[in-house]
PDB file of C-alpha atoms and ligand atoms in Angstrom:
ATOM      1  CA  MET B   1     158.310  87.269  49.566  1.00  0.00           C
ATOM      2  CA  GLN B   2     154.730  87.992  50.450  1.00  0.00           C
ATOM      3  CA  LYS B   3     153.228  85.155  52.164  1.00  0.00           C
ATOM      4  CA  VAL B   4     149.893  83.667  50.908  1.00  0.00           C
ATOM      5  CA  LYS B   5     146.655  84.217  52.930  1.00  0.00           C
ATOM      6  CA  LEU B   6     145.581  81.099  54.764  1.00  0.00           C
ATOM      7  CA  PRO B   7     142.292  79.720  53.225  1.00  0.00           C
ATOM      8  CA  ILE B   8     139.414  79.828  55.846  1.00  0.00           C
ATOM      9  CA  SER B   9     138.641  76.131  55.510  1.00  0.00           C
ATOM     10  CA  VAL B  10     139.879  73.207  53.453  1.00  0.00           C
ATOM     11  CA  ASP B  11     138.685  69.694  52.456  1.00  0.00           C
ATOM     12  CA  PRO B  12     141.034  67.596  54.774  1.00  0.00           C
ATOM     13  CA  VAL B  13     140.657  64.438  52.994  1.00  0.00           C
ATOM     14  CA  ARG B  14     141.891  65.764  49.725  1.00  0.00           C
ATOM     15  CA  ALA B  15     144.414  67.843  51.415  1.00  0.00           C
ATOM     16  CA  ALA B  16     145.808  64.772  53.048  1.00  0.00           C
ATOM     17  CA  GLN B  17     145.855  62.935  49.985  1.00  0.00           C
ATOM     18  CA  LYS B  18     147.774  65.567  48.243  1.00  0.00           C
ATOM     19  CA  HIS B  19     150.131  65.864  51.321  1.00  0.00           C
ATOM     20  CA  LEU B  20     149.328  69.554  51.177  1.00  0.00           C
ATOM     21  CA  GLU B  21     151.653  72.053  52.936  1.00  0.00           C
ATOM     22  CA  LEU B  22     150.470  75.549  53.613  1.00  0.00           C
ATOM     23  CA  ASP B  23     152.656  78.399  54.750  1.00  0.00           C
ATOM     24  CA  ALA B  24     150.514  81.259  55.057  1.00  0.00           C
ATOM     25  CA  ARG B  25     149.164  84.277  56.824  1.00  0.00           C
ATOM     26  CA  ILE B  26     145.915  85.363  58.526  1.00  0.00           C
ATOM     27  CA  PRO B  27     145.311  89.046  58.546  1.00  0.00           C
ATOM     28  CA  LYS B  28     144.886  89.936  62.367  1.00  0.00           C
ATOM     29  CA  ALA B  29     141.655  91.829  61.654  1.00  0.00           C
ATOM     30  CA  LEU B  30     140.002  88.528  61.162  1.00  0.00           C
ATOM     31  CA  LEU B  31     140.481  87.360  64.482  1.00  0.00           C
ATOM     32  CA  SER B  32     138.199  89.100  66.533  1.00  0.00           C
ATOM     33  CA  ARG B  33     137.964  86.722  69.578  1.00  0.00           C
ATOM     34  CA  LEU B  34     141.814  86.750  70.141  1.00  0.00           C
ATOM     35  CA  ALA B  35     141.475  90.840  69.396  1.00  0.00           C
ATOM     36  CA  GLU B  36     139.021  90.776  72.336  1.00  0.00           C
ATOM     37  CA  SER B  37     141.324  88.713  74.560  1.00  0.00           C
ATOM     38  CA  THR B  38     144.202  90.900  74.335  1.00  0.00           C
ATOM     39  CA  ILE B  39     145.003  94.791  73.983  1.00  0.00           C
ATOM     40  CA  SER B  40     146.182  94.291  70.485  1.00  0.00           C
ATOM     41  CA  ILE B  41     147.531  91.993  68.116  1.00  0.00           C
ATOM     42  CA  GLN B  42     150.813  92.940  67.030  1.00  0.00           C
ATOM     43  CA  SER B  43     150.925  91.633  63.366  1.00  0.00           C
ATOM     44  CA  ASP B  44     149.207  89.155  60.898  1.00  0.00           C
ATOM     45  CA  ILE B  45     149.326  85.763  62.040  1.00  0.00           C
ATOM     46  CA  ASP B  46     152.098  83.174  60.733  1.00  0.00           C
ATOM     47  CA  THR B  47     150.711  79.895  60.117  1.00  0.00           C
ATOM     48  CA  VAL B  48     152.096  76.533  58.852  1.00  0.00           C
ATOM     49  CA  PHE B  49     149.909  73.500  58.201  1.00  0.00           C
ATOM     50  CA  SER B  50     150.866  70.031  56.747  1.00  0.00           C
ATOM     51  CA  PHE B  51     148.071  67.214  55.806  1.00  0.00           C
ATOM     52  CA  GLU B  52     149.003  63.583  55.850  1.00  0.00           C
ATOM     53  CA  VAL B  53     147.454  60.195  56.300  1.00  0.00           C
ATOM     54  CA  ASP B  54     148.745  58.495  59.340  1.00  0.00           C
ATOM     55  CA  GLN B  55     149.668  54.875  59.762  1.00  0.00           C
ATOM     56  CA  GLN B  56     146.281  54.130  60.833  1.00  0.00           C
ATOM     57  CA  LYS B  57     144.924  55.649  57.681  1.00  0.00           C
ATOM     58  CA  LEU B  58     143.562  58.724  59.499  1.00  0.00           C
ATOM     59  CA  ARG B  59     143.683  61.824  57.783  1.00  0.00           C
ATOM     60  CA  ILE B  60     145.337  64.249  60.229  1.00  0.00           C
ATOM     61  CA  PHE B  61     147.056  67.803  60.026  1.00  0.00           C
ATOM     62  CA  HIS B  62     149.873  69.378  62.065  1.00  0.00           C
ATOM     63  CA  GLY B  63     149.925  73.045  62.386  1.00  0.00           C
ATOM     64  CA  LYS B  64     151.650  75.841  64.097  1.00  0.00           C
ATOM     65  CA  ALA B  65     150.628  79.444  64.655  1.00  0.00           C
ATOM     66  CA  SER B  66     152.549  82.362  66.242  1.00  0.00           C
ATOM     67  CA  VAL B  67     151.859  86.099  66.803  1.00  0.00           C
ATOM     68  CA  ALA B  68     152.940  88.502  69.469  1.00  0.00           C
ATOM     69  CA  VAL B  69     149.946  90.331  71.349  1.00  0.00           C
ATOM     70  CA  GLU B  70     149.874  92.943  73.926  1.00  0.00           C
ATOM     71  CA  LEU B  71     148.481  92.100  77.400  1.00  0.00           C
ATOM     72  CA  LEU B  72     147.995  94.144  80.722  1.00  0.00           C
ATOM     73  CA  CYS B  73     150.283  93.388  83.312  1.00  0.00           C
ATOM     74  CA  GLN B  74     148.489  92.363  86.331  1.00  0.00           C
ATOM     75  CA  ARG B  75     151.332  93.332  88.624  1.00  0.00           C
ATOM     76  CA  CYS B  76     151.911  97.075  87.475  1.00  0.00           C
ATOM     77  CA  ASN B  77     148.900  97.524  85.077  1.00  0.00           C
ATOM     78  CA  GLU B  78     151.119  98.547  82.049  1.00  0.00           C
ATOM     79  CA  PRO B  79     150.898  96.783  78.630  1.00  0.00           C
ATOM     80  CA  MET B  80     153.334  94.120  77.856  1.00  0.00           C
ATOM     81  CA  ILE B  81     154.165  92.013  74.667  1.00  0.00           C
ATOM     82  CA  TYR B  82     153.503  88.284  74.988  1.00  0.00           C
ATOM     83  CA  GLN B  83     154.611  85.849  72.223  1.00  0.00           C
ATOM     84  CA  CYS B  84     151.849  83.458  71.394  1.00  0.00           C
ATOM     85  CA  ASP B  85     153.286  80.164  69.878  1.00  0.00           C
ATOM     86  CA  ALA B  86     150.684  77.430  69.325  1.00  0.00           C
ATOM     87  CA  GLU B  87     151.580  73.773  68.038  1.00  0.00           C
ATOM     88  CA  PHE B  88     148.666  71.197  67.449  1.00  0.00           C
ATOM     89  CA  THR B  89     147.674  67.982  65.447  1.00  0.00           C
ATOM     90  CA  TYR B  90     144.045  67.533  64.584  1.00  0.00           C
ATOM     91  CA  CYS B  91     141.986  64.693  63.075  1.00  0.00           C
ATOM     92  CA  PRO B  92     138.992  65.505  61.426  1.00  0.00           C
ATOM     93  CA  VAL B  93     135.703  63.395  62.590  1.00  0.00           C
ATOM     94  CA  HIS B  94     132.227  63.106  61.544  1.00  0.00           C
ATOM     95  CA  ASN B  95     130.698  61.836  64.868  1.00  0.00           C
ATOM     96  CA  GLN B  96     131.052  61.065  68.501  1.00  0.00           C
ATOM     97  CA  GLU B  97     131.986  57.365  67.964  1.00  0.00           C
ATOM     98  CA  GLN B  98     134.925  58.490  65.634  1.00  0.00           C
ATOM     99  CA  GLU B  99     135.844  61.133  68.184  1.00  0.00           C
ATOM    100  CA  ASN B 100     135.934  58.513  70.981  1.00  0.00           C
ATOM    101  CA  LYS B 101     138.241  56.319  69.113  1.00  0.00           C
ATOM    102  CA  LEU B 102     140.853  58.816  68.217  1.00  0.00           C
ATOM    103  CA  PRO B 103     144.336  58.421  69.764  1.00  0.00           C
ATOM    104  CA  ASP B 104     145.386  60.771  72.487  1.00  0.00           C
ATOM    105  CA  ALA B 105     147.783  62.660  70.532  1.00  0.00           C
ATOM    106  CA  TYR B 106     144.870  64.022  68.241  1.00  0.00           C
ATOM    107  CA  GLU B 107     142.465  66.970  68.822  1.00  0.00           C
ATOM    108  CA  PRO B 108     139.017  66.130  67.302  1.00  0.00           C
ATOM    109  CA  ILE B 109     137.630  68.621  64.917  1.00  0.00           C
ATOM    110  CA  TYR B 110     134.135  68.222  63.213  1.00  0.00           C
ATOM    111  CA  TYR B 111     133.747  68.525  59.302  1.00  0.00           C
ATOM    112  CA  ASP B 112     131.332  71.336  58.423  1.00  0.00           C
ATOM    113  CA  GLU B 113     128.417  70.732  56.208  1.00  0.00           C
ATOM    114  CA  ASN B 114     130.731  71.072  53.182  1.00  0.00           C
ATOM    115  CA  GLY B 115     133.057  68.196  54.240  1.00  0.00           C
ATOM    116  CA  GLU B 116     135.608  71.024  55.314  1.00  0.00           C
ATOM    117  CA  VAL B 117     137.277  72.154  58.362  1.00  0.00           C
ATOM    118  CA  ASN B 118     137.764  75.806  59.510  1.00  0.00           C
ATOM    119  CA  LEU B 119     141.396  76.619  59.748  1.00  0.00           C
ATOM    120  CA  HIS B 120     140.948  80.084  60.873  1.00  0.00           C
ATOM    121  CA  GLN B 121     138.892  78.870  63.794  1.00  0.00           C
ATOM    122  CA  VAL B 122     141.771  76.434  64.727  1.00  0.00           C
ATOM    123  CA  VAL B 123     144.273  78.977  64.728  1.00  0.00           C
ATOM    124  CA  GLU B 124     142.339  81.410  66.897  1.00  0.00           C
ATOM    125  CA  ASP B 125     141.433  78.823  69.377  1.00  0.00           C
ATOM    126  CA  GLU B 126     144.994  77.440  69.913  1.00  0.00           C
ATOM    127  CA  LEU B 127     146.357  81.139  70.135  1.00  0.00           C
ATOM    128  CA  ILE B 128     143.854  81.975  72.759  1.00  0.00           C
ATOM    129  CA  LEU B 129     144.814  78.896  74.507  1.00  0.00           C
ATOM    130  CA  THR B 130     148.294  79.955  74.740  1.00  0.00           C
ATOM    131  CA  LEU B 131     147.280  83.267  76.675  1.00  0.00           C
ATOM    132  CA  PRO B 132     148.383  83.224  80.148  1.00  0.00           C
ATOM    133  CA  GLN B 133     145.791  83.373  82.860  1.00  0.00           C
ATOM    134  CA  ILE B 134     147.418  86.151  84.673  1.00  0.00           C
ATOM    135  CA  ALA B 135     149.637  87.983  82.453  1.00  0.00           C
ATOM    136  CA  LYS B 136     152.522  89.439  84.155  1.00  0.00           C
ATOM    137  CA  HIS B 137     155.994  91.168  83.007  1.00  0.00           C
ATOM    138  CA  ALA B 138     159.169  89.412  83.811  1.00  0.00           C
ATOM    139  CA  ILE B 139     160.261  90.408  87.073  1.00  0.00           C
ATOM    140  CA  GLU B 140     163.268  92.731  85.609  1.00  0.00           C
ATOM    141  CA  ASP B 141     160.756  94.159  83.037  1.00  0.00           C
ATOM    142  CA  CYS B 142     157.821  95.236  85.462  1.00  0.00           C
ATOM    143  CA  LYS B 143     157.361  98.454  87.011  1.00  0.00           C
ATOM    144  CA  ILE B 144     156.702  96.911  90.333  1.00  0.00           C
ATOM    145  CA  ASN B 145     160.061  95.515  90.970  1.00  0.00           C
ATOM    146  CA  ASP B 146     160.810  95.890  94.557  1.00  0.00           C
ATOM    147  CA  PHE B 147     163.290  93.800  96.677  1.00  0.00           C
ATOM    148  CA  GLU B 148     160.623  91.298  97.988  1.00  0.00           C
ATOM    149  CA  LEU B 149     159.565  90.488  94.431  1.00  0.00           C
ATOM    150  CA  THR B 150     163.105  90.089  93.097  1.00  0.00           C
ATOM    151  CA  PHE B 151     164.197  87.870  95.854  1.00  0.00           C
ATOM    152  CA  GLY B 152     161.060  86.176  96.892  1.00  0.00           C
ATOM    153  CA  GLU B 153     160.164  82.622  95.442  1.00  0.00           C
ATOM    154  CA  ILE B 154     159.585  82.186  91.914  1.00  0.00           C
ATOM    155  CA  ASP B 155     156.022  81.970  91.224  1.00  0.00           C
ATOM    156  CA  GLU B 156     154.934  79.014  89.342  1.00  0.00           C
ATOM    157  CA  GLU B 157     152.498  80.896  86.864  1.00  0.00           C
ATOM    158  CA  GLU B 158     155.370  82.991  85.887  1.00  0.00           C
ATOM    159  CA  GLN B 159     157.545  80.334  84.671  1.00  0.00           C
ATOM    160  CA  ARG B 160     155.032  78.655  82.528  1.00  0.00           C
ATOM    161  CA  PRO B 161     151.933  79.852  81.215  1.00  0.00           C
ATOM    162  CA  ASN B 162     149.323  77.383  81.556  1.00  0.00           C
ATOM    163  CA  PRO B 163     148.528  75.511  78.317  1.00  0.00           C
ATOM    164  CA  PHE B 164     145.526  73.699  80.097  1.00  0.00           C
ATOM    165  CA  ASP B 165     143.124  76.338  81.332  1.00  0.00           C
ATOM    166  CA  ALA B 166     139.610  76.100  81.806  1.00  0.00           C
ATOM    167  CA  LEU B 167     139.039  76.769  78.026  1.00  0.00           C
ATOM    168  CA  ALA B 168     141.169  73.866  77.115  1.00  0.00           C
ATOM    169  CA  GLN B 169     139.017  71.511  79.440  1.00  0.00           C
ATOM    170  CA  LEU B 170     136.120  72.772  77.729  1.00  0.00           C
ATOM    171  CA  LYS B 171     137.533  72.093  74.384  1.00  0.00           C
ATOM    172  CA  ARG B 172     138.449  68.550  75.315  1.00  0.00           C
ATOM    173  CA  LYS B 173     134.970  67.550  76.328  1.00  0.00           C
TER     174      LYS B 173
HETATM  175 ZN1  LIG C 216     154.418  94.730  84.960  1.00  0.00          ZN
END
């Protein structure tokens, strides 16, 4: 079955009251910032959203987004496929005061002038945050695969792409 297209924005208050669940796609052509950060985006983006009212009566939403992208390996300079998997929870806010009171588990997101939040922007921001600062093939897949690298110490960056790069820091301010 063909998935529906993710609405660009929703009213999170109504969505939370209805416990709205979305299982939808974003056409890859719409995510120009992600496209600029990669060589190519391999497919449309799969997303899942669920809206709810939490125990403190805050309207929140959880989401997941995933897509494979092509990046340039910084070791051998050849393209590589990188799987982006983002998972997030947001709480829409109207002002700084509300933002300051949010529990740490929630990311703030501002309502737009229509009282809605932009889901496409959330997905794009979150996917960009999953990109490694330095893309590299797994050692066994890399063209530059000499004895030293294979038997050298495992580089931390390689094990875990950094979820908290500079962009993440900016976003949290
Ligand atoms: Zn490589």
